[in-house]
GROMACS .gro file of C-alpha atoms in nm:
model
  172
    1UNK     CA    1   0.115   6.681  -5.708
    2UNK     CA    2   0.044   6.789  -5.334
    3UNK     CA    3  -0.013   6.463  -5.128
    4UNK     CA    4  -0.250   6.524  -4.827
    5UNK     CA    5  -0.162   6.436  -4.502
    6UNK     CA    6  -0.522   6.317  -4.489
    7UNK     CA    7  -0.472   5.971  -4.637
    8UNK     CA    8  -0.211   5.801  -4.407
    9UNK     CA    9  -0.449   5.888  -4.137
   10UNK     CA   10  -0.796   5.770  -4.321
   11UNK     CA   11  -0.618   5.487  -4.440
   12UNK     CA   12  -0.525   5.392  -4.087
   13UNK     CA   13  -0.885   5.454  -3.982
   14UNK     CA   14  -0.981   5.238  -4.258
   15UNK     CA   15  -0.759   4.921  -4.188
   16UNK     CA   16  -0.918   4.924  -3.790
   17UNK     CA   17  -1.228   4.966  -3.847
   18UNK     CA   18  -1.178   4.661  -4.132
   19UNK     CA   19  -1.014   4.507  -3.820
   20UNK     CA   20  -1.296   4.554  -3.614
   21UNK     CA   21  -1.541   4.439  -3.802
   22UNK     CA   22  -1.396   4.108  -3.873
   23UNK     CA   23  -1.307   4.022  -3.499
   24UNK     CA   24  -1.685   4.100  -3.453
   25UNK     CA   25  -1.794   3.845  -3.746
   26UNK     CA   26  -1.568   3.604  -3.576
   27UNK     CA   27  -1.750   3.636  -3.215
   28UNK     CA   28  -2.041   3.608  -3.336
   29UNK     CA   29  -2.022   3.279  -3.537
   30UNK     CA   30  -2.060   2.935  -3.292
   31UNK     CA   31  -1.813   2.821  -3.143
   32UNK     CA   32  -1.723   2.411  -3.165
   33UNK     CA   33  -1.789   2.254  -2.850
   34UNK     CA   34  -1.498   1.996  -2.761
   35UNK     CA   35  -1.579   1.685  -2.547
   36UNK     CA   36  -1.296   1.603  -2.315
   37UNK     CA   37  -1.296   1.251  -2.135
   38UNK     CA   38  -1.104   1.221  -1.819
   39UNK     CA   39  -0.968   0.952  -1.752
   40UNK     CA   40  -0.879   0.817  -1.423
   41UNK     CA   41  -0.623   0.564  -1.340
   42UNK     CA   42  -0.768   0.324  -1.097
   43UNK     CA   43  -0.463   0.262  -0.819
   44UNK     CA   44  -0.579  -0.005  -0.575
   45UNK     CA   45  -0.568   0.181  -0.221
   46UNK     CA   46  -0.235   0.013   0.022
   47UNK     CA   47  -0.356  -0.209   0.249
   48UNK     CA   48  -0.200  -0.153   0.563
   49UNK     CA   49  -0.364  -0.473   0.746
   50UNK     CA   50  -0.281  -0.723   0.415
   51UNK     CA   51   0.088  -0.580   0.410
   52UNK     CA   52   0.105  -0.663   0.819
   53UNK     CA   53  -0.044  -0.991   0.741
   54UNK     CA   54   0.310  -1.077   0.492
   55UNK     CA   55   0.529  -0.949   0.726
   56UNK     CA   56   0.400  -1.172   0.963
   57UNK     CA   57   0.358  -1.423   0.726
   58UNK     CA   58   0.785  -1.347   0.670
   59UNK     CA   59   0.844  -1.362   1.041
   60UNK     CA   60   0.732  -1.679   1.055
   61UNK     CA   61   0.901  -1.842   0.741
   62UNK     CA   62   1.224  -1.580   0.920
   63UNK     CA   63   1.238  -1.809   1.282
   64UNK     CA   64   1.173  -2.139   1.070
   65UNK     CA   65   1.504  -2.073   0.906
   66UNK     CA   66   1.655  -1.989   1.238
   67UNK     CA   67   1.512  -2.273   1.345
   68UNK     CA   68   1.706  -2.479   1.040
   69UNK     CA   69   2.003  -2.329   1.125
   70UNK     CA   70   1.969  -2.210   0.693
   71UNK     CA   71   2.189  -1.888   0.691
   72UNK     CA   72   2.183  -1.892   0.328
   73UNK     CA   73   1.793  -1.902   0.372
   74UNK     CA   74   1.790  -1.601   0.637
   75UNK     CA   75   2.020  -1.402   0.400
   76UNK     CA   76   1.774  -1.430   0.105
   77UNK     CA   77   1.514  -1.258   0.358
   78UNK     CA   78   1.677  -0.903   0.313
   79UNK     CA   79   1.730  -0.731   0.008
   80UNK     CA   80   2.032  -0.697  -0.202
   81UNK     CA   81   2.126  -0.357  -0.052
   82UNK     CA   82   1.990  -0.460   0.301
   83UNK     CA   83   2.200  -0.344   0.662
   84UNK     CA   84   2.188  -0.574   0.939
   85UNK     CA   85   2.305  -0.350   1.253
   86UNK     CA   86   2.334  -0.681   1.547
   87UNK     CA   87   2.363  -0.594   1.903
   88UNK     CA   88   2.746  -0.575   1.984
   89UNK     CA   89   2.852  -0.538   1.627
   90UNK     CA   90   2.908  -0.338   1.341
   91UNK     CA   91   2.622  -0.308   1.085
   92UNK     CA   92   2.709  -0.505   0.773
   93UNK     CA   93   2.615  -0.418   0.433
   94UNK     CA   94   2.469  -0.658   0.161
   95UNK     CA   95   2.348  -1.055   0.166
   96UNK     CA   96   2.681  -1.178   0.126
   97UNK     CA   97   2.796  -1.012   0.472
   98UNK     CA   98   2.427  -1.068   0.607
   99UNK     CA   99   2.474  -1.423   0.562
  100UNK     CA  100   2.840  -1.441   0.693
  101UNK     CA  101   2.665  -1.303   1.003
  102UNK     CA  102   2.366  -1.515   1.030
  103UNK     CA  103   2.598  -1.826   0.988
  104UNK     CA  104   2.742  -1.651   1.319
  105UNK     CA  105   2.453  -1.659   1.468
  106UNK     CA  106   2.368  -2.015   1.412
  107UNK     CA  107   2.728  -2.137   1.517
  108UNK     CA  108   2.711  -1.954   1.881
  109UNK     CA  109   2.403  -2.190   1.909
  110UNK     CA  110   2.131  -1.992   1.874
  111UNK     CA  111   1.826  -2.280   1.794
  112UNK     CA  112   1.516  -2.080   1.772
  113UNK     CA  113   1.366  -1.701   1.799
  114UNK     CA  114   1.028  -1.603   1.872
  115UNK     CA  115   0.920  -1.276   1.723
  116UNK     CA  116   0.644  -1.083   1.866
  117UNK     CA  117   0.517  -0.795   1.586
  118UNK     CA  118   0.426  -0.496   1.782
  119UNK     CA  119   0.300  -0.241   1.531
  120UNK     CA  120   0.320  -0.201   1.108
  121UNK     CA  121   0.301   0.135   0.987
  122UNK     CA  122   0.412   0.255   0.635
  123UNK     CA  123   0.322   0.323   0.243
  124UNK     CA  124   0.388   0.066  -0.021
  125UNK     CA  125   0.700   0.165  -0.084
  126UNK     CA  126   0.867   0.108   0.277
  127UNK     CA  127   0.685  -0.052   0.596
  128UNK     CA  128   0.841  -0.011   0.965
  129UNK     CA  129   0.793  -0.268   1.181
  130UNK     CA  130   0.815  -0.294   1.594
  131UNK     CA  131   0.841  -0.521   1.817
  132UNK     CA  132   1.030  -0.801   2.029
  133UNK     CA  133   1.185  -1.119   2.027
  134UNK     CA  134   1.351  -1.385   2.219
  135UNK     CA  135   1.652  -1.633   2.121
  136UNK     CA  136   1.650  -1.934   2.246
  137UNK     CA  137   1.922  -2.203   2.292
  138UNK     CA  138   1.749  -2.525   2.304
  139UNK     CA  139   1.460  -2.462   2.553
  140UNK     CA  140   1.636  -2.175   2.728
  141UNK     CA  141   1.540  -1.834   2.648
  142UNK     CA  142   1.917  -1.678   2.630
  143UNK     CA  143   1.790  -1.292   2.509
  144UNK     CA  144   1.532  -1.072   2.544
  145UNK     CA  145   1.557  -0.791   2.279
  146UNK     CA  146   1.322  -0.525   2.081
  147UNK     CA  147   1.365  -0.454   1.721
  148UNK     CA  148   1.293  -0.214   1.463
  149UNK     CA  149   1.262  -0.364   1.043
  150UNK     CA  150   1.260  -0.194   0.794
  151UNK     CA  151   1.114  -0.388   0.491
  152UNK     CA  152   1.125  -0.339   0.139
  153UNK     CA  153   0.925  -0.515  -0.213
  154UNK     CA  154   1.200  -0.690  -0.381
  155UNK     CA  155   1.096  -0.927  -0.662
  156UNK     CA  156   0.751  -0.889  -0.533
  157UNK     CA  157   0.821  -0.980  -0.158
  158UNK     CA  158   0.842  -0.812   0.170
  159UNK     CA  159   1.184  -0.818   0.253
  160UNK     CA  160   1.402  -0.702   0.541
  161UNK     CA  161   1.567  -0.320   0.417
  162UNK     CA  162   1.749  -0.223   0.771
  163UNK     CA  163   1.722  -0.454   1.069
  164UNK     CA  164   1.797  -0.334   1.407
  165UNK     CA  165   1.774  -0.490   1.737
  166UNK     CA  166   1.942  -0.447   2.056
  167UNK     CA  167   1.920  -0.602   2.443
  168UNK     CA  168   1.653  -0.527   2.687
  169UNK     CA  169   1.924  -0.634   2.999
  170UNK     CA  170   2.067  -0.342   3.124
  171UNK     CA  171   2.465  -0.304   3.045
  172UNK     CA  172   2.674  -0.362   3.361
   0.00000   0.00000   0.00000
């Protein structure tokens, strides 16, 4: 028996037009329509002038422990992994050293600072903070400085991340 070279190609022919026809029957049937729901999560916008309002709310509770002469107190201001950088000094690294350096402070007789906020700028995550300050012995005013803060949400408080500050006197 002679096989004709006819059938692979009709049979071909055959299986796309079969082909065909059922992609057409499927394009032509309705298609499900799908509701999707966005959902948005509702972040409350930072508040710039609210976060200003704790740091200066934490300056103030900051020169009442000065005032106290609490070093222990001051320390707990930073964070764990805070750097103090003092005028004169080498920057020291963590609350234990912080507070080893605040009791300094307190022991050369420094009895009161007055901190003067400049400007707050930031994101939630890390504010900046400018401004200046006098220390005071007694009633005399024994520095004038300017600082720089950086402050940080630990345990749901502002606290001091980096704190710089340095003399306004010239250097003789």
């Amino acid at each position: 028996m002679k096989k004709s070279a006819f059938f692979p190609h009709s049979f071909i022919a055959f299986l796309a037009l079969f082909t065909l026809s059922i992609g057409l029957q499927s394009c032509e049937q309705p298609t499900e329509e799908v509701e999707i729901e966005v959902v948005e999560e509702i972040v409350p916008e930072f508040d710039l002038e609210a976060a200003k309002a704790e740091i200066e709310e934490a300056n103030k509770n900051f020169a009442a422990l000065v005032a106290a002469g609490d070093s222990v107190g001051l320390a707990n201001s930073y964070t764990v992994d805070a750097q103090f950088m003092n005028s004169g000094a080498p920057a020291v690294k963590g609350r234990a050293a912080i507070q080893s350096a605040m009791s300094g402070i307190v022991q050369s007789g420094i009895t009161a600072v007055d901190i003067r906020l400049e400007e707050v700028y930031g994101t939630e995550a890390l504010l900046a903070e400018v401004g200046e300050l006098t220390l005071y012995v007694g009633d005399d005013a024994v520095a004038e400085e300017k600082y720089i803060v950086l402050w940080k949400k630990e345990d749901g408080r502002w606290k001091l991340f980096r704190d710089i500050f340095n003399s306004n006197t010239p250097t003789e």
